[in-house]
Amino acid sequence: MTNNVADHHPGNSVAEGNHEGDFGCSMVELRNLMELRSAEAVARLNDSYGGVQNVCKRLKTSPVEGLSGNPTDLEKRRQVFGQNFIPPKKAKTFLQLVWEALQDVTLIILEIAAIISLGLSFYHPPGGDNELCGQSAGGVEDEGESQAGWIEGAAILFSVIIVVLVTAFNDWSKEKQFRGLQSRIEQEQKFTVIRKGQVIQIPVAEIVVGDIAQIKYGDLLPADGILIQGNDLKIDESSLTGESDQVKKSLDKDPMLLSGTHVMEGSGRMVVTAVGINSQTGIIFTLLGAGEGDEEKKVKKGKKTGAPENRNKAKTQDGVALEIQPLKSQEGVENEEKEKKKVKVPKKEKSVLQGKLTRLAVQIGKAGLIMSAITVIILVLYFVIDTFGVQGRPWLAECTPIYIQYFVKFFIIGVTVLVVAVPEGLPLAVTISLAYSVKKMMKDNNLVRHLDACETMGNATAICSDKTGTLTMNRMTVVQAYVGDTHYRQIPDPDAILPKILDLIVNGVAINSAYTSKILPPEKQAGLPRQVGNKTECALLGFVLDLKQDYQAVRNEVPEEKLYKVYTFNSVRKSMSTVLKNSNGGFRMYSKGASEIILRKCTRILDKNGDPRVFKVKDRDEMVKKVIEPMACHGLRTICLAFRDFPADAEPDWDSENEILSDLTCIAVVGIEDPVRPEVPDAILKCQRAGITVRMVTGDNINTARAIATKCGILLPGEDFLCLEGKEFNRLIRNEKGEVEQEQLDKIWPKLRVLARSSPTDKHTLVKGIIDSTVGDQRQVVAVTGDGTNDGPALKKADVGFAMGIAGTDVAKEASDIILTDDNFTSIVKAVMWGRNVYDSISKFLQFQLTVNVVAVIVAFTGACITQDSPLKAVQMLWVNLIMDTFASLALATEPPSESLLLRKPYGRNKPLISRTMMKNILGHAVYQLTIIFTLLFAGEKFFDIDSGRNAPLHSPPTEHYTIVFNTFVMMQLFNEINARKIHGERNVFEAIYRNPIFCTVVLGTFAAQIIIVEFGGKPFSCSGLTLSQWFWCIFIGVGELLWGQLICTVPTSHLKFLKEAGHGITKEEIPEEELPEDVDEIDHAEMELRRGQILWFRGLNRIQTQMDVVYTFQTGASSLQGALRRQPSIVSQHHDVKNVSSPTHVALSSVNSTPTTSAVAAAAASPPAGNQSGECVP
């Protein structure tokens, strides 16, 4: 088998870059070509185009030199074949968001009440001034006032509009931020292409058809293309086909590479044939409605674009593989069914915080509803009994409108109580807090892809970190070597090594490494040389340079096309080998890899004269003891270089890898140092103080791992911790059938600190085991870092997955929740700090909000029952609602984090949102505020010597008395907002207040607005101006809040046994068995409380909507879109925990998941499909 290299034609595009003629194939032809697979594709390529070389010719590009990079040529290609850009879904317009905000039930009720009130105020019945209608008409001082009845209704409408606009604006800015984030992630993705014979990296969006792209292990392909040359290339196409098996790509079997698929192994070059919406992923995105607008445009253009393509499709369809185009057979119908089910992307369980908040909001809402209903009933009954019973008046026809006006007023009061009771600011506070944190975390090198990851991080109890690049600098250098029976403790002098050994080292390193790895001159003078590509290979190349040799000369002599066969590095092999064909017809293979693995396959070793001598098992053991272990104990990675010659007479069977990789001759062993990042030990100490266990999971040798872990402070001297190798770990946790036993794992993980020589499966098993474990009182919340393609499953499984921004592969980034833009462990600690801060911000907001809620509801309720009129009017209530909801959420949710957050243990999943200390604060402040308000309400007129505002008739002008009540109420809230900054019972509430300018602005702004409302609000706000002394009293009572807060602090919480906590997470026992839904929809028990019927009804609607979408797609897309629809599950399937199986070792796991196994153990080990992991039902 030769090394898939197509013959190279000299037709070089650099000369033809400015060619005027059109390209030799159209976009549609190429698009049809890309729809074919395997043998069929090869046949079509050879018949219609004469092979991939001719495709390059037709596209005017050279397979070796690439495009010329001439701007006019590139622009022309963009016009003919499109740009590599998939237009995002249209953002919702501001008006749509306003419309959504209007859907809020309480707001709708208020609107209706306000409109009725407006209508009635304009309706003046004849005889309305009839004495018989009771006191309703009396007490109006002048005509002008009675005409002003409309003001209240209008003011309510106005405040509703403000609330709606604020909500919509918040949603809009959140959406905008998120889009900014997405586009930043997209811009950062670069890809390697060849232009003018130079290898350069360009942003993915700039790739054009005809570019020659270099692909390697870990890439996410950005466009469709045809393979020109490949080494051992394997692609995971599950994102398009849903098949988890990796597809081998080669020129003679299957050269088609599709965008959106992941390179799992190997490397190669491809010519780009389709980009953007014409690529396979693009077609699917268009189907899924990312380009819904474009669809409509297409339908309008109709004849222009749609028709010819469809005709072409129809022609080719007869011969097209049925796998792409299901006929309307049973299979087709089933697929459609699947589409309908799968379009609903399974979500992860709701984040801890969301779950707690939803429960709390539902509980508060229920209480508010009951209170408001009682208020309305009491008001109506009192009025009816008083008017018709006590006063004994008849119900007169002409009085009806007036009575109705009374009822409407009562209804409005009831609704206002409800509006104040329901904390609709909660979601707002959460959103603002998360959005603010995400924005600030960018500065701390955390690029958050999923908002809730930020808050989950605050609960993290365990971090499983990679070693290379995260804990260490990822700047590798060779510092020791064992060559020719001599152990050099530093880099040897080139003269000390025999020329023939030196030659083997140089060739073995230069040829047997990815040609993309190289060492470039430093950017700054006196800086370190830049390492590009794989860092371990760069260390070896650096070693060659240190030996005063030139690796580039060797590579120029042996270009990549001449390599006969390459076994690329992967996590199973842990080695890499390259075969060259000699001039005499024999072969020479160079190998390098982990020393213990390569040495096991060596039967000879070069002695000090450069001659091979026999290398027996006992020699190997001695070498491990004398050379490898001492290197590893200094924290060095040991790499062995070896070679093997094959005779010319018979070509070996290259596919039987075990035979090929044996009988090697060892050239040298080198020790590579990767120094620990200087800031890491400190960061790990912070984690340990914060109650977070740091574990190191690495592919390195156990001694190296132990040495680094000790340097970092993960292993402490004298502590009883475990360090295991992957093999040992598996032996301890699996039963004889090879299944993971949770109880065995539970014995190990609490003490495990280092897992060395681990495969990706081990990492996944460990993470899953810790998450599913029931050992502690809390479920563990696990964060994982990863950079390699093989880390995908573990990153997905973890509660928070961190991918490396610099060293990470696209696959890892795709599976992660947060991307560390500087690959540094300290950034994870920052993420923990921000996560805890989000949690605290929301608790602060709750503490403030609930105090206002309790007080406002009780005041409105008792006031209404005793004086038939709420002391706080509807409009005033809405203003209070606005300050406490929107503004307070802004002020309290943007508190910056402080280091002190890292001094306490994680909250855990079941810790209530409202601790007993907070409950003490809420009730304590409520008592103070209620006492003051009721005193003012019933004795205020005597104290201030003003007219009483109680029992005022309908439409009477606002009184000073009630204005003072309202003003004092708002002042107390303002000062209590400062108290709410601390939730753990700290005394100094002003601490670092200047660090939060938003908070200061909001408090001062609210104060200014309050002055304007009281002095100039007049009738709409039911306020009349106050004197200076009255103002001072109001403010003085407000300041009393701060003093009262100090008093509350002195009462120890432990004495108040009666205080209940609220807003718990959900424990497993609370959930009735039958409520654990089988499907993967979001589990949220708060919603279940609302009523299961309602949910079913929504689900039904959802299902119907999805079906409508599918039907619509089939109608508009006619035949051309069906083919792509068949592959549509793709995008969804990435979200399945189990589907994304990234290395062959995982396939076993996925099969366990899908087959119902009999033994109880297997049932425990096999996690159900994503969503509800093994019955774990924490919201």
mmCIF file of C-alpha atoms in Angstrom, residues 844-1013:
data_model
loop_
_atom_site.group_PDB
_atom_site.id
_atom_site.type_symbol
_atom_site.label_atom_id
_atom_site.label_comp_id
_atom_site.label_asym_id
_atom_site.label_seq_id
_atom_site.Cartn_x
_atom_site.Cartn_y
_atom_site.Cartn_z
ATOM 1 C CA LYS A 844 -28.254 39.567 47.925
ATOM 2 C CA PHE A 845 -30.948 40.493 45.476
ATOM 3 C CA LEU A 846 -33.344 37.955 46.985
ATOM 4 C CA GLN A 847 -32.715 39.225 50.498
ATOM 5 C CA PHE A 848 -33.574 42.747 49.385
ATOM 6 C CA GLN A 849 -36.490 41.789 47.195
ATOM 7 C CA LEU A 850 -38.227 39.532 49.663
ATOM 8 C CA THR A 851 -38.109 42.188 52.377
ATOM 9 C CA VAL A 852 -39.899 44.601 50.060
ATOM 10 C CA ASN A 853 -42.350 41.901 49.001
ATOM 11 C CA VAL A 854 -43.314 40.916 52.517
ATOM 12 C CA VAL A 855 -43.785 44.512 53.626
ATOM 13 C CA ALA A 856 -45.625 45.752 50.545
ATOM 14 C CA VAL A 857 -48.017 42.820 50.489
ATOM 15 C CA ILE A 858 -48.854 43.056 54.179
ATOM 16 C CA VAL A 859 -49.295 46.842 54.028
ATOM 17 C CA ALA A 860 -51.540 46.666 50.964
ATOM 18 C CA PHE A 861 -53.537 43.802 52.439
ATOM 19 C CA THR A 862 -54.149 45.115 55.964
ATOM 20 C CA GLY A 863 -54.526 48.694 54.743
ATOM 21 C CA ALA A 864 -57.155 47.591 52.280
ATOM 22 C CA CYS A 865 -59.032 45.551 54.832
ATOM 23 C CA ILE A 866 -59.047 48.281 57.491
ATOM 24 C CA THR A 867 -59.362 51.466 55.424
ATOM 25 C CA GLN A 868 -60.902 50.046 52.194
ATOM 26 C CA ASP A 869 -58.098 51.578 50.237
ATOM 27 C CA SER A 870 -54.539 50.467 49.846
ATOM 28 C CA PRO A 871 -52.204 53.034 51.429
ATOM 29 C CA LEU A 872 -49.873 52.428 48.509
ATOM 30 C CA LYS A 873 -51.643 53.203 45.231
ATOM 31 C CA ALA A 874 -51.326 51.029 42.131
ATOM 32 C CA VAL A 875 -48.928 53.414 40.401
ATOM 33 C CA GLN A 876 -46.809 53.774 43.520
ATOM 34 C CA MET A 877 -46.662 50.014 43.839
ATOM 35 C CA LEU A 878 -45.445 49.769 40.259
ATOM 36 C CA TRP A 879 -42.720 52.328 40.959
ATOM 37 C CA VAL A 880 -41.652 50.342 44.031
ATOM 38 C CA ASN A 881 -41.688 47.263 41.834
ATOM 39 C CA LEU A 882 -39.485 49.006 39.299
ATOM 40 C CA ILE A 883 -36.874 50.101 41.863
ATOM 41 C CA MET A 884 -36.774 46.843 43.650
ATOM 42 C CA ASP A 885 -36.863 44.662 40.571
ATOM 43 C CA THR A 886 -35.049 46.247 37.727
ATOM 44 C CA PHE A 887 -32.783 48.745 39.402
ATOM 45 C CA ALA A 888 -31.947 46.636 42.417
ATOM 46 C CA SER A 889 -31.100 43.696 40.208
ATOM 47 C CA LEU A 890 -28.758 46.000 38.305
ATOM 48 C CA ALA A 891 -27.181 47.333 41.471
ATOM 49 C CA LEU A 892 -26.793 44.127 43.440
ATOM 50 C CA ALA A 893 -26.059 41.785 40.547
ATOM 51 C CA THR A 894 -23.007 43.712 39.428
ATOM 52 C CA GLU A 895 -20.981 43.502 42.643
ATOM 53 C CA PRO A 896 -17.411 42.612 41.709
ATOM 54 C CA PRO A 897 -16.023 39.458 43.370
ATOM 55 C CA SER A 898 -13.461 39.553 46.142
ATOM 56 C CA GLU A 899 -10.811 37.033 47.165
ATOM 57 C CA SER A 900 -12.737 36.322 50.370
ATOM 58 C CA LEU A 901 -15.180 34.273 48.291
ATOM 59 C CA LEU A 902 -12.456 31.636 48.025
ATOM 60 C CA LEU A 903 -12.210 31.166 51.762
ATOM 61 C CA ARG A 904 -15.414 29.212 52.190
ATOM 62 C CA LYS A 905 -16.532 25.756 51.128
ATOM 63 C CA PRO A 906 -18.750 25.297 48.033
ATOM 64 C CA TYR A 907 -22.475 25.706 48.650
ATOM 65 C CA GLY A 908 -23.382 22.361 47.158
ATOM 66 C CA ARG A 909 -26.520 21.373 45.359
ATOM 67 C CA ASN A 910 -28.959 21.206 48.247
ATOM 68 C CA LYS A 911 -27.928 24.320 50.114
ATOM 69 C CA PRO A 912 -30.937 26.638 50.166
ATOM 70 C CA LEU A 913 -30.752 29.978 48.389
ATOM 71 C CA ILE A 914 -32.026 31.737 51.466
ATOM 72 C CA SER A 915 -29.943 30.767 54.459
ATOM 73 C CA ARG A 916 -31.172 31.223 58.000
ATOM 74 C CA THR A 917 -29.049 34.340 58.380
ATOM 75 C CA MET A 918 -30.772 35.820 55.353
ATOM 76 C CA MET A 919 -34.166 34.792 56.675
ATOM 77 C CA LYS A 920 -33.298 36.561 59.937
ATOM 78 C CA ASN A 921 -32.394 39.711 57.986
ATOM 79 C CA ILE A 922 -35.563 39.575 55.876
ATOM 80 C CA LEU A 923 -37.927 39.127 58.797
ATOM 81 C CA GLY A 924 -36.003 41.551 61.022
ATOM 82 C CA HIS A 925 -36.165 44.381 58.520
ATOM 83 C CA ALA A 926 -39.779 43.585 57.686
ATOM 84 C CA VAL A 927 -40.699 44.018 61.355
ATOM 85 C CA TYR A 928 -39.022 47.446 61.468
ATOM 86 C CA GLN A 929 -40.644 48.623 58.254
ATOM 87 C CA LEU A 930 -44.139 47.390 59.147
ATOM 88 C CA THR A 931 -43.995 48.980 62.572
ATOM 89 C CA ILE A 932 -43.024 52.347 61.088
ATOM 90 C CA ILE A 933 -45.584 52.225 58.289
ATOM 91 C CA PHE A 934 -48.527 51.217 60.464
ATOM 92 C CA THR A 935 -47.586 53.853 63.021
ATOM 93 C CA LEU A 936 -47.547 56.466 60.267
ATOM 94 C CA LEU A 937 -50.737 55.128 58.737
ATOM 95 C CA PHE A 938 -52.831 55.235 61.895
ATOM 96 C CA ALA A 939 -51.123 57.951 63.915
ATOM 97 C CA GLY A 940 -49.125 59.874 61.362
ATOM 98 C CA GLU A 941 -51.640 62.671 60.901
ATOM 99 C CA LYS A 942 -51.407 63.533 64.633
ATOM 100 C CA PHE A 943 -47.621 63.382 64.641
ATOM 101 C CA PHE A 944 -47.210 65.607 61.593
ATOM 102 C CA ASP A 945 -50.368 67.587 62.342
ATOM 103 C CA ILE A 946 -51.940 67.119 58.903
ATOM 104 C CA ASP A 947 -55.289 65.911 57.562
ATOM 105 C CA SER A 948 -55.876 62.187 57.740
ATOM 106 C CA GLY A 949 -55.820 60.454 54.373
ATOM 107 C CA ARG A 950 -57.873 57.492 55.523
ATOM 108 C CA ASN A 951 -61.382 56.842 54.160
ATOM 109 C CA ALA A 952 -60.984 59.354 51.362
ATOM 110 C CA PRO A 953 -63.768 59.045 48.753
ATOM 111 C CA LEU A 954 -63.240 58.043 45.154
ATOM 112 C CA HIS A 955 -61.269 60.527 43.016
ATOM 113 C CA SER A 956 -60.329 62.682 45.974
ATOM 114 C CA PRO A 957 -57.020 64.568 45.595
ATOM 115 C CA PRO A 958 -53.854 63.009 46.999
ATOM 116 C CA THR A 959 -53.167 63.694 50.665
ATOM 117 C CA GLU A 960 -49.895 64.618 52.372
ATOM 118 C CA HIS A 961 -50.540 61.832 54.851
ATOM 119 C CA TYR A 962 -50.408 59.024 52.306
ATOM 120 C CA THR A 963 -47.547 60.732 50.463
ATOM 121 C CA ILE A 964 -45.480 60.574 53.663
ATOM 122 C CA VAL A 965 -46.313 56.872 54.036
ATOM 123 C CA PHE A 966 -45.223 56.198 50.442
ATOM 124 C CA ASN A 967 -42.072 58.321 50.710
ATOM 125 C CA THR A 968 -40.951 56.730 53.976
ATOM 126 C CA PHE A 969 -41.547 53.303 52.483
ATOM 127 C CA VAL A 970 -39.279 54.075 49.505
ATOM 128 C CA MET A 971 -36.565 55.643 51.714
ATOM 129 C CA MET A 972 -36.469 52.522 53.872
ATOM 130 C CA GLN A 973 -36.058 50.370 50.760
ATOM 131 C CA LEU A 974 -33.190 52.531 49.544
ATOM 132 C CA PHE A 975 -31.216 52.191 52.739
ATOM 133 C CA ASN A 976 -32.086 48.546 53.057
ATOM 134 C CA GLU A 977 -30.542 48.067 49.616
ATOM 135 C CA ILE A 978 -27.205 48.991 51.202
ATOM 136 C CA ASN A 979 -27.841 46.457 53.979
ATOM 137 C CA ALA A 980 -28.521 43.803 51.346
ATOM 138 C CA ARG A 981 -24.914 44.015 50.095
ATOM 139 C CA LYS A 982 -23.890 41.544 52.792
ATOM 140 C CA ILE A 983 -25.582 38.198 53.277
ATOM 141 C CA HIS A 984 -23.326 36.342 55.685
ATOM 142 C CA GLY A 985 -24.006 38.641 58.632
ATOM 143 C CA GLU A 986 -20.998 40.946 58.105
ATOM 144 C CA ARG A 987 -21.195 44.254 59.950
ATOM 145 C CA ASN A 988 -19.544 46.634 57.511
ATOM 146 C CA VAL A 989 -22.146 47.032 54.771
ATOM 147 C CA PHE A 990 -20.250 49.878 53.090
ATOM 148 C CA GLU A 991 -17.146 47.766 52.492
ATOM 149 C CA ALA A 992 -15.704 48.347 48.989
ATOM 150 C CA ILE A 993 -18.881 50.137 47.910
ATOM 151 C CA TYR A 994 -16.807 52.482 45.742
ATOM 152 C CA ARG A 995 -15.652 49.457 43.694
ATOM 153 C CA ASN A 996 -19.161 49.177 42.298
ATOM 154 C CA PRO A 997 -20.033 52.394 40.463
ATOM 155 C CA ILE A 998 -23.265 50.889 39.116
ATOM 156 C CA PHE A 999 -24.561 50.390 42.661
ATOM 157 C CA CYS A 1000 -23.837 53.980 43.670
ATOM 158 C CA THR A 1001 -25.413 55.327 40.481
ATOM 159 C CA VAL A 1002 -28.582 53.296 40.975
ATOM 160 C CA VAL A 1003 -29.052 54.323 44.622
ATOM 161 C CA LEU A 1004 -28.477 58.022 43.933
ATOM 162 C CA GLY A 1005 -30.561 57.888 40.754
ATOM 163 C CA THR A 1006 -33.491 56.279 42.543
ATOM 164 C CA PHE A 1007 -33.273 58.917 45.263
ATOM 165 C CA ALA A 1008 -33.367 61.742 42.720
ATOM 166 C CA ALA A 1009 -36.299 60.156 40.896
ATOM 167 C CA GLN A 1010 -38.173 59.793 44.190
ATOM 168 C CA ILE A 1011 -37.783 63.508 44.903
ATOM 169 C CA ILE A 1012 -39.185 64.332 41.456
ATOM 170 C CA ILE A 1013 -42.111 61.918 41.874
#
